[in-house]
CSV table of C-alpha atoms in Angstrom, one decimal:
chain,number,residue,atom,x,y,z
A,21,VAL,CA,6.4,68.0,-96.4
A,22,CYS,CA,3.6,67.6,-98.9
A,23,SER,CA,0.5,65.9,-97.8
A,24,SER,CA,0.9,63.5,-100.7
A,25,ASP,CA,4.0,62.1,-98.9
A,26,LEU,CA,2.0,60.9,-95.9
A,27,VAL,CA,1.4,57.2,-95.6
A,28,ARG,CA,-1.7,56.2,-93.7
A,29,GLN,CA,-1.5,52.5,-94.2
A,30,PRO,CA,-1.4,50.7,-90.9
A,31,TYR,CA,1.9,49.4,-89.6
A,32,ASN,CA,0.2,46.3,-88.2
A,33,GLN,CA,-3.0,45.3,-90.0
A,34,GLU,CA,-3.8,42.4,-87.6
A,35,TYR,CA,-3.5,44.8,-84.6
A,36,MET,CA,-5.8,47.4,-86.2
A,37,ILE,CA,-8.5,44.8,-87.0
A,38,MET,CA,-8.3,43.4,-83.5
A,39,THR,CA,-8.5,46.7,-81.7
A,40,GLN,CA,-10.1,49.0,-84.2
A,41,ALA,CA,-7.5,51.5,-82.9
A,42,PRO,CA,-6.2,54.2,-85.3
A,43,LEU,CA,-2.5,54.2,-85.9
A,44,MET,CA,0.0,57.0,-86.3
A,45,ASP,CA,0.3,58.6,-89.7
A,46,ARG,CA,3.6,57.8,-91.5
A,47,ILE,CA,5.8,59.8,-93.9
A,48,HIS,CA,8.4,58.7,-96.5
A,49,ILE,CA,12.0,59.6,-95.8
A,50,THR,CA,13.1,57.8,-98.9
A,51,GLU,CA,11.1,55.9,-101.5
A,52,ASP,CA,11.3,52.6,-99.6
A,53,TYR,CA,11.6,53.8,-96.0
A,54,ASP,CA,9.0,55.6,-93.9
A,55,VAL,CA,8.6,56.6,-90.2
A,56,PRO,CA,5.7,57.6,-88.0
A,57,ARG,CA,5.4,61.4,-87.7
A,58,VAL,CA,6.3,61.0,-84.0
A,59,ILE,CA,9.5,59.2,-83.2
A,60,ASN,CA,10.2,57.8,-79.7
A,61,GLY,CA,13.2,59.6,-78.2
A,62,GLY,CA,15.6,57.9,-75.9
A,63,TRP,CA,17.6,60.8,-74.5
A,64,GLN,CA,15.5,60.9,-71.3
A,65,LEU,CA,16.5,57.3,-70.6
A,66,SER,CA,20.2,58.2,-70.6
A,67,ALA,CA,22.2,57.9,-67.4
A,68,GLY,CA,23.4,61.4,-68.0
A,69,HIS,CA,19.8,62.9,-68.2
A,70,ALA,CA,18.4,62.5,-64.7
A,71,LEU,CA,19.7,64.7,-61.9
A,72,GLU,CA,17.4,63.4,-59.2
A,73,ARG,CA,14.8,60.7,-59.6
A,74,PRO,CA,15.9,57.2,-60.8
A,75,LEU,CA,14.2,55.7,-63.8
A,76,ASP,CA,11.8,52.8,-63.7
A,77,LEU,CA,13.1,50.9,-66.6
A,78,ALA,CA,10.4,48.2,-66.4
A,79,ASP,CA,7.7,50.8,-66.8
A,80,ALA,CA,9.7,52.5,-69.6
A,81,SER,CA,9.9,49.2,-71.4
A,82,ARG,CA,6.1,48.7,-71.1
A,83,ALA,CA,5.6,52.3,-72.5
A,84,PHE,CA,7.8,51.6,-75.6
A,85,ASN,CA,6.0,48.3,-76.3
A,86,ARG,CA,2.6,50.1,-76.1
A,87,LEU,CA,3.8,52.8,-78.4
A,88,ILE,CA,5.0,50.2,-81.0
A,89,ASP,CA,1.6,48.7,-81.0
A,90,MET,CA,0.1,52.1,-81.8
A,91,GLY,CA,2.3,52.6,-84.8
A,92,PHE,CA,5.0,54.6,-83.1
A,93,ASP,CA,7.6,52.0,-84.2
A,94,THR,CA,10.7,54.1,-84.6
A,95,PHE,CA,13.2,54.7,-81.8
A,96,ASP,CA,15.9,57.4,-81.6
A,97,CYS,CA,19.0,56.9,-79.6
A,98,ALA,CA,22.8,57.5,-79.7
A,99,ASP,CA,26.1,55.9,-79.1
A,100,ILE,CA,26.6,58.6,-76.4
A,101,TYR,CA,23.3,58.1,-74.6
A,102,THR,CA,24.7,56.0,-71.8
A,103,GLY,CA,22.8,52.8,-71.5
A,104,VAL,CA,20.1,53.6,-74.1
A,105,GLU,CA,21.2,51.4,-77.0
A,106,ASP,CA,21.5,48.5,-74.5
A,107,PHE,CA,17.9,49.2,-73.2
A,108,PHE,CA,16.5,49.3,-76.7
A,109,GLY,CA,18.4,46.1,-77.5
A,110,GLY,CA,16.6,44.4,-74.6
A,111,ILE,CA,13.2,45.4,-76.1
A,112,ILE,CA,14.3,44.1,-79.5
A,113,ARG,CA,15.4,40.8,-78.1
A,114,GLU,CA,12.2,40.3,-76.1
A,115,ARG,CA,10.0,41.1,-79.1
A,116,ARG,CA,12.1,38.9,-81.4
A,117,LYS,CA,11.7,36.0,-79.0
A,118,ALA,CA,7.9,36.6,-78.9
A,119,GLY,CA,7.6,36.8,-82.7
A,120,LEU,CA,6.5,40.4,-82.6
A,121,ARG,CA,7.4,43.1,-85.1
A,122,LEU,CA,10.6,44.9,-84.3
A,123,PRO,CA,11.1,48.6,-84.1
A,124,GLN,CA,13.1,50.7,-86.5
A,125,ILE,CA,16.3,52.1,-84.8
A,126,HIS,CA,17.9,55.5,-85.5
A,127,THR,CA,21.1,55.9,-83.6
A,128,LYS,CA,24.0,58.4,-83.8
A,129,PHE,CA,27.7,58.5,-84.5
A,130,VAL,CA,29.2,61.3,-82.4
A,131,PRO,CA,33.0,61.1,-82.2
A,132,ASP,CA,34.3,62.7,-79.1
A,133,LEU,CA,35.6,66.3,-79.4
A,134,ASN,CA,39.0,65.2,-78.2
A,135,ASP,CA,39.1,62.5,-80.9
A,136,LEU,CA,38.1,64.5,-84.0
A,137,ALA,CA,41.6,65.1,-85.4
A,138,ASN,CA,42.3,61.3,-85.1
A,139,VAL,CA,39.1,59.6,-86.3
A,140,THR,CA,40.3,56.6,-88.4
A,141,PRO,CA,38.3,54.2,-90.5
A,142,ALA,CA,38.8,51.6,-87.8
A,143,TYR,CA,37.4,54.1,-85.2
A,144,VAL,CA,34.2,54.6,-87.3
A,145,GLU,CA,33.6,50.9,-87.9
A,146,ASN,CA,34.3,50.0,-84.3
A,147,ILE,CA,31.7,52.5,-83.0
A,148,ILE,CA,29.1,51.3,-85.6
A,149,THR,CA,29.6,47.7,-84.8
A,150,ARG,CA,29.4,48.5,-81.1
A,151,SER,CA,26.0,50.0,-81.7
A,152,LEU,CA,24.9,46.9,-83.7
A,153,ARG,CA,26.1,44.7,-80.9
A,154,ARG,CA,24.3,46.7,-78.2
A,155,LEU,CA,21.1,46.7,-80.2
A,156,GLY,CA,21.3,43.2,-81.4
A,157,VAL,CA,20.6,44.0,-85.0
A,158,GLU,CA,22.4,43.3,-88.3
A,159,ARG,CA,21.8,46.8,-89.8
A,160,LEU,CA,21.1,50.2,-88.3
A,161,ASP,CA,18.1,51.9,-90.0
A,162,ALA,CA,19.7,55.3,-89.7
A,163,VAL,CA,23.0,56.6,-88.4
A,164,GLN,CA,22.9,60.3,-87.6
A,165,PHE,CA,26.4,61.8,-87.8
A,166,HIS,CA,27.6,64.7,-85.7
A,167,TRP,CA,30.8,66.7,-85.7
A,168,TRP,CA,31.5,68.9,-82.7
A,169,ASP,CA,34.0,71.4,-84.1
A,170,TYR,CA,33.8,72.4,-87.8
A,171,SER,CA,37.2,74.0,-87.6
A,172,VAL,CA,38.8,70.5,-87.2
A,173,PRO,CA,39.4,69.0,-90.7
A,174,GLY,CA,38.2,65.5,-91.6
A,175,MET,CA,34.4,65.8,-91.3
A,176,VAL,CA,33.7,64.9,-94.9
A,177,ASP,CA,36.1,62.1,-95.0
A,178,VAL,CA,34.6,60.6,-91.8
A,179,ALA,CA,31.1,60.9,-93.3
A,180,GLY,CA,32.6,59.0,-96.3
A,181,GLU,CA,33.5,56.1,-94.0
A,182,LEU,CA,29.8,55.9,-93.0
A,183,VAL,CA,29.0,55.6,-96.8
A,184,ARG,CA,31.5,52.7,-96.9
A,185,LEU,CA,29.7,50.9,-94.0
A,186,GLN,CA,26.4,51.6,-95.8
A,187,GLU,CA,27.8,49.8,-98.8
A,188,LYS,CA,28.7,46.9,-96.6
A,189,GLY,CA,25.1,46.6,-95.5
A,190,LEU,CA,25.6,47.8,-91.9
A,191,ILE,CA,23.7,51.1,-92.3
A,192,ARG,CA,20.5,51.8,-94.2
A,193,LEU,CA,20.3,55.6,-94.2
A,194,ILE,CA,23.0,58.1,-93.5
A,195,SER,CA,21.7,61.2,-91.7
A,196,THR,CA,23.1,64.1,-89.6
A,197,THR,CA,22.3,65.6,-86.3
A,198,ASN,CA,22.7,69.3,-85.3
A,199,PHE,CA,24.3,70.4,-88.5
A,200,ASN,CA,23.8,74.0,-89.6
A,201,ALA,CA,23.0,74.8,-93.2
A,202,VAL,CA,26.6,75.7,-94.3
A,203,GLU,CA,28.2,72.5,-93.1
A,204,LEU,CA,25.3,70.3,-94.2
A,205,ARG,CA,25.7,71.8,-97.7
A,206,LYS,CA,29.4,70.7,-97.6
A,207,LEU,CA,28.4,67.1,-97.0
A,208,ILE,CA,25.7,67.1,-99.7
A,209,ASP,CA,28.1,68.8,-102.2
A,210,ALA,CA,30.7,66.1,-101.4
A,211,GLY,CA,28.2,63.4,-102.4
A,212,ILE,CA,27.2,62.2,-99.0
A,213,PRO,CA,23.6,60.8,-99.3
A,214,VAL,CA,22.1,62.6,-96.3
A,215,ALA,CA,18.5,61.6,-95.8
A,216,THR,CA,17.6,63.7,-92.7
A,217,ASN,CA,19.1,66.2,-90.3
A,218,GLN,CA,18.0,66.1,-86.7
A,219,CYS,CA,17.7,69.5,-85.1
A,220,GLN,CA,16.0,71.4,-82.3
A,221,TYR,CA,12.9,73.1,-83.6
A,222,SER,CA,10.0,74.4,-81.6
A,223,VAL,CA,7.9,77.4,-80.8
A,224,LEU,CA,10.8,78.5,-78.5
A,225,ASP,CA,13.7,77.8,-80.9
A,226,ARG,CA,12.9,78.6,-84.5
A,227,ARG,CA,16.5,78.7,-85.9
A,228,PRO,CA,15.8,76.1,-88.6
A,229,ALA,CA,13.4,78.5,-90.3
A,230,MET,CA,16.3,81.0,-90.9
A,231,ARG,CA,18.5,78.9,-93.3
A,232,LEU,CA,18.1,75.2,-92.9
A,233,GLU,CA,14.5,74.9,-94.3
A,234,ARG,CA,15.6,76.5,-97.5
A,235,LEU,CA,18.4,74.0,-97.9
A,236,CYS,CA,16.0,71.2,-97.2
A,237,ARG,CA,13.6,72.4,-99.9
A,238,GLU,CA,16.5,72.5,-102.4
A,239,THR,CA,18.0,69.1,-101.6
A,240,GLY,CA,15.2,66.9,-100.3
A,241,VAL,CA,16.8,66.4,-96.9
A,242,LYS,CA,14.0,66.1,-94.3
A,243,LEU,CA,14.1,67.4,-90.7
A,244,LEU,CA,13.6,65.2,-87.6
A,245,CYS,CA,13.0,67.6,-84.8
A,246,TYR,CA,13.5,67.4,-81.1
A,247,GLY,CA,12.7,69.9,-78.4
A,248,THR,CA,9.1,70.3,-79.5
A,249,VAL,CA,7.9,70.1,-75.9
A,250,ALA,CA,11.1,71.7,-74.5
A,251,GLY,CA,11.9,68.9,-72.0
A,252,GLY,CA,8.4,69.2,-70.5
A,253,PHE,CA,8.2,73.0,-70.2
A,254,MET,CA,5.5,73.1,-72.9
A,255,SER,CA,2.8,71.7,-70.5
A,256,GLU,CA,0.0,72.7,-68.2
A,257,LYS,CA,2.4,72.0,-65.3
A,258,TRP,CA,4.3,75.3,-66.0
A,259,LEU,CA,1.3,77.5,-66.8
A,260,GLY,CA,1.1,80.1,-64.1
A,261,ALA,CA,4.2,78.8,-62.4
A,262,PRO,CA,7.0,81.1,-61.1
A,263,LYS,CA,10.4,81.0,-62.8
A,264,PRO,CA,12.3,78.1,-61.2
A,265,ASP,CA,15.8,78.2,-59.8
A,266,HIS,CA,16.2,74.4,-59.6
A,267,PHE,CA,15.7,71.7,-62.2
A,268,GLU,CA,15.3,67.9,-61.8
A,269,ASN,CA,17.0,67.0,-65.1
A,270,ARG,CA,19.4,68.3,-67.8
A,271,SER,CA,16.6,68.8,-70.4
A,272,LEU,CA,15.0,71.4,-68.2
A,273,VAL,CA,18.4,73.1,-67.6
A,274,LYS,CA,18.9,73.2,-71.4
A,275,TYR,CA,15.5,74.6,-72.3
A,276,ALA,CA,15.4,77.1,-69.6
A,277,LEU,CA,18.3,78.8,-71.4
A,278,VAL,CA,16.3,78.6,-74.7
A,279,ILE,CA,13.3,80.4,-72.9
A,280,GLU,CA,15.7,83.0,-71.6
A,281,ASP,CA,17.0,83.7,-75.1
A,282,SER,CA,13.6,83.8,-76.8
A,283,LEU,CA,10.3,84.7,-75.0
A,284,ARG,CA,11.7,85.1,-71.5
A,285,TRP,CA,9.5,83.9,-68.7
A,286,GLU,CA,6.7,86.4,-69.1
A,287,GLY,CA,6.3,85.8,-72.8
A,288,PHE,CA,6.6,82.0,-72.2
A,289,GLN,CA,3.7,82.2,-69.8
A,290,ALA,CA,1.6,84.1,-72.4
A,291,LEU,CA,2.4,81.5,-75.0
A,292,LEU,CA,1.3,78.7,-72.7
A,293,ALA,CA,-2.0,80.5,-72.1
A,294,LEU,CA,-2.5,80.9,-75.9
A,295,MET,CA,-1.8,77.3,-76.6
A,296,LYS,CA,-4.1,76.1,-73.8
A,297,GLU,CA,-6.8,78.4,-75.3
A,298,ILE,CA,-6.2,76.8,-78.7
A,299,GLY,CA,-5.9,73.2,-77.4
A,300,ASP,CA,-8.8,72.9,-75.0
A,301,PRO,CA,-11.7,73.0,-77.6
A,302,LEU,CA,-9.7,70.5,-79.7
A,303,GLY,CA,-9.1,68.1,-76.8
A,304,LEU,CA,-5.3,68.7,-77.2
A,305,SER,CA,-2.8,69.4,-74.4
A,306,ILE,CA,-0.3,72.2,-74.6
A,307,ALA,CA,2.4,69.6,-75.4
A,308,ASN,CA,0.2,68.3,-78.2
A,309,VAL,CA,-0.3,71.8,-79.7
A,310,SER,CA,3.4,72.5,-79.4
A,311,THR,CA,4.3,69.3,-81.2
A,312,LEU,CA,1.7,69.8,-83.9
A,313,TRP,CA,3.0,73.3,-84.5
A,314,THR,CA,6.4,71.9,-85.4
A,315,LEU,CA,4.9,69.2,-87.5
A,316,SER,CA,3.1,71.9,-89.5
A,317,ARG,CA,6.4,73.3,-90.8
A,318,PRO,CA,6.8,72.2,-94.4
A,319,GLU,CA,10.2,70.6,-94.2
A,320,VAL,CA,9.6,68.7,-91.0
A,321,ALA,CA,9.1,65.0,-91.4
A,322,ALA,CA,8.8,63.9,-87.8
A,323,ALA,CA,9.0,65.1,-84.2
A,324,ILE,CA,11.1,63.2,-81.7
A,325,ILE,CA,9.4,63.1,-78.3
A,326,GLY,CA,11.2,61.7,-75.3
A,327,THR,CA,9.6,58.8,-73.5
A,328,ARG,CA,10.6,57.5,-70.1
A,329,SER,CA,7.4,56.2,-68.5
A,330,SER,CA,3.9,54.9,-69.3
A,331,ARG,CA,2.4,58.3,-68.5
A,332,HIS,CA,3.8,59.7,-71.7
A,333,VAL,CA,2.0,57.2,-73.9
A,334,ASP,CA,-1.5,58.8,-73.8
A,335,GLY,CA,0.0,62.1,-74.7
A,336,ASN,CA,1.5,60.7,-77.9
A,337,ALA,CA,-1.7,58.8,-78.7
A,338,ALA,CA,-3.6,62.1,-78.7
A,339,LEU,CA,-1.6,63.2,-81.8
A,340,ILE,CA,-2.9,60.4,-84.0
A,341,GLY,CA,-4.8,61.9,-86.9
A,342,ARG,CA,-4.8,65.3,-85.4
A,343,PRO,CA,-3.2,68.0,-87.5
A,344,LEU,CA,-3.3,71.5,-86.1
A,345,PRO,CA,-5.9,73.7,-87.9
A,346,PRO,CA,-4.3,76.3,-90.1
A,347,GLU,CA,-6.0,79.1,-88.2
A,348,ALA,CA,-4.4,77.8,-85.0
A,349,VAL,CA,-1.0,77.8,-86.6
A,350,ALA,CA,-1.6,81.3,-87.8
A,351,ARG,CA,-2.5,82.5,-84.3
A,352,ILE,CA,0.7,81.0,-82.9
A,353,ASP,CA,2.8,82.4,-85.7
A,354,ALA,CA,1.4,85.9,-85.1
A,355,PHE,CA,2.2,85.7,-81.4
A,356,LEU,CA,5.7,84.5,-82.0
A,357,ALA,CA,6.4,87.3,-84.5
A,358,GLY,CA,6.6,89.6,-81.6
A,359,PHE,CA,9.5,87.8,-80.0
A,360,PRO,CA,13.1,86.9,-81.0
A,361,THR,CA,14.3,83.3,-81.3
A,362,VAL,CA,17.7,81.9,-80.3
A,363,ASP,CA,20.6,83.6,-82.3
A,364,GLY,CA,22.4,82.0,-85.2
A,365,ASP,CA,21.9,78.9,-87.2
A,366,CYS,CA,21.1,75.4,-85.8
A,367,PHE,CA,23.3,74.4,-82.9
A,368,ASP,CA,25.8,77.3,-83.5
A,369,LEU,CA,25.5,78.6,-79.9
A,370,GLU,CA,25.9,75.1,-78.5
A,371,ARG,CA,29.2,75.0,-80.3
A,372,LEU,CA,30.4,78.5,-79.4
A,373,ASP,CA,33.3,78.5,-77.0
A,374,GLY,CA,32.3,80.4,-73.8
A,375,SER,CA,28.6,80.2,-74.6
A,376,LYS,CA,26.2,79.3,-71.8
A,377,HIS,CA,24.6,76.9,-74.2
A,378,ARG,CA,27.9,75.1,-74.8
A,379,ALA,CA,28.7,75.0,-71.1
A,380,ILE,CA,26.0,72.4,-70.5
A,381,MET,CA,27.1,70.2,-73.4
A,382,ARG,CA,29.1,66.9,-72.8
A,383,MET,CA,31.4,66.5,-75.8
A,384,ASN,CA,33.5,63.5,-74.7
A,385,LEU,CA,31.3,60.6,-74.0
A,386,VAL,CA,32.4,57.8,-76.4
A,387,ASN,CA,35.3,57.0,-74.0
A,388,SER,CA,36.5,53.8,-75.6
A,389,VAL,CA,35.7,52.3,-79.0
A,390,ASP,CA,36.2,48.8,-77.6
A,391,GLY,CA,33.8,49.4,-74.7
A,392,LYS,CA,30.6,47.4,-74.2
């Protein structure tokens, strides 16, 4: 993304004057819609994420409110993240009652794999209105569309139903999530106004660089990237640690497979050491360096960082006004050139029947379109 696209005007002028605190840089997705370069991810709040420790939702709510005040005012969630739309809706209701500025909400529309052949216009509208009801808003700022199986017909028609709901004023931006370049091209060629594609992109998983970035340059679609800190693997906690055989949540299970298919544990440890060497003189953590590397990619508009407690807030705050120096990016790129990345285009292995990456996916979570 060109530096001229960056927006550095404060999201809350009164707050900045009161605290003299710098706020997160922003970037235009469209001419009249911008986001901070770090978006607050909600996946870690999902009931399906934690395998062991329960969440402290009161602390999580405090964390999200603090992030909003620092300019991190855009939340990412999904219809299939159990409980997360309701949780964000609670924050919205509290802030509305207090007369505070409300966050921007990006959610997803992910029809169940079992439903793909039978997705009707009513199905689409019921899911979207359910998200609106859970969140307590009149319009969704972005709906990110996903289609589990490209061999099942109907994908373009269903995306067209989202356009119909956009025209009704229920959706601001239509986006996609985990689309590869070939299928994203089909939507664009069919006239679907795709604004962004959410995808996994990190020092461990560089699949978007193979095909997707070129399509983005040609079409103007911007990337919103998750996995930049690999569920927490990209941190000092794991530097020098032995390869684990047990994980406390599904994110670590997922990204352990990514490490296995890219650097393997020894290369991963060498990368952590390099990123610590780069980050220490700059006052940046390994997680900060990892996120800033992804943000340095030309077609990346924002990184999505999961937040589930107050301890994550300071890590995000360290990113404000801190681009990674070009020489640091070059050192990381030179190191990564000696290792493979995950095979295929974006999310292809996660769709592949029999793949270990697909085995951990949950593809039937919508359950009932008339559910709460």
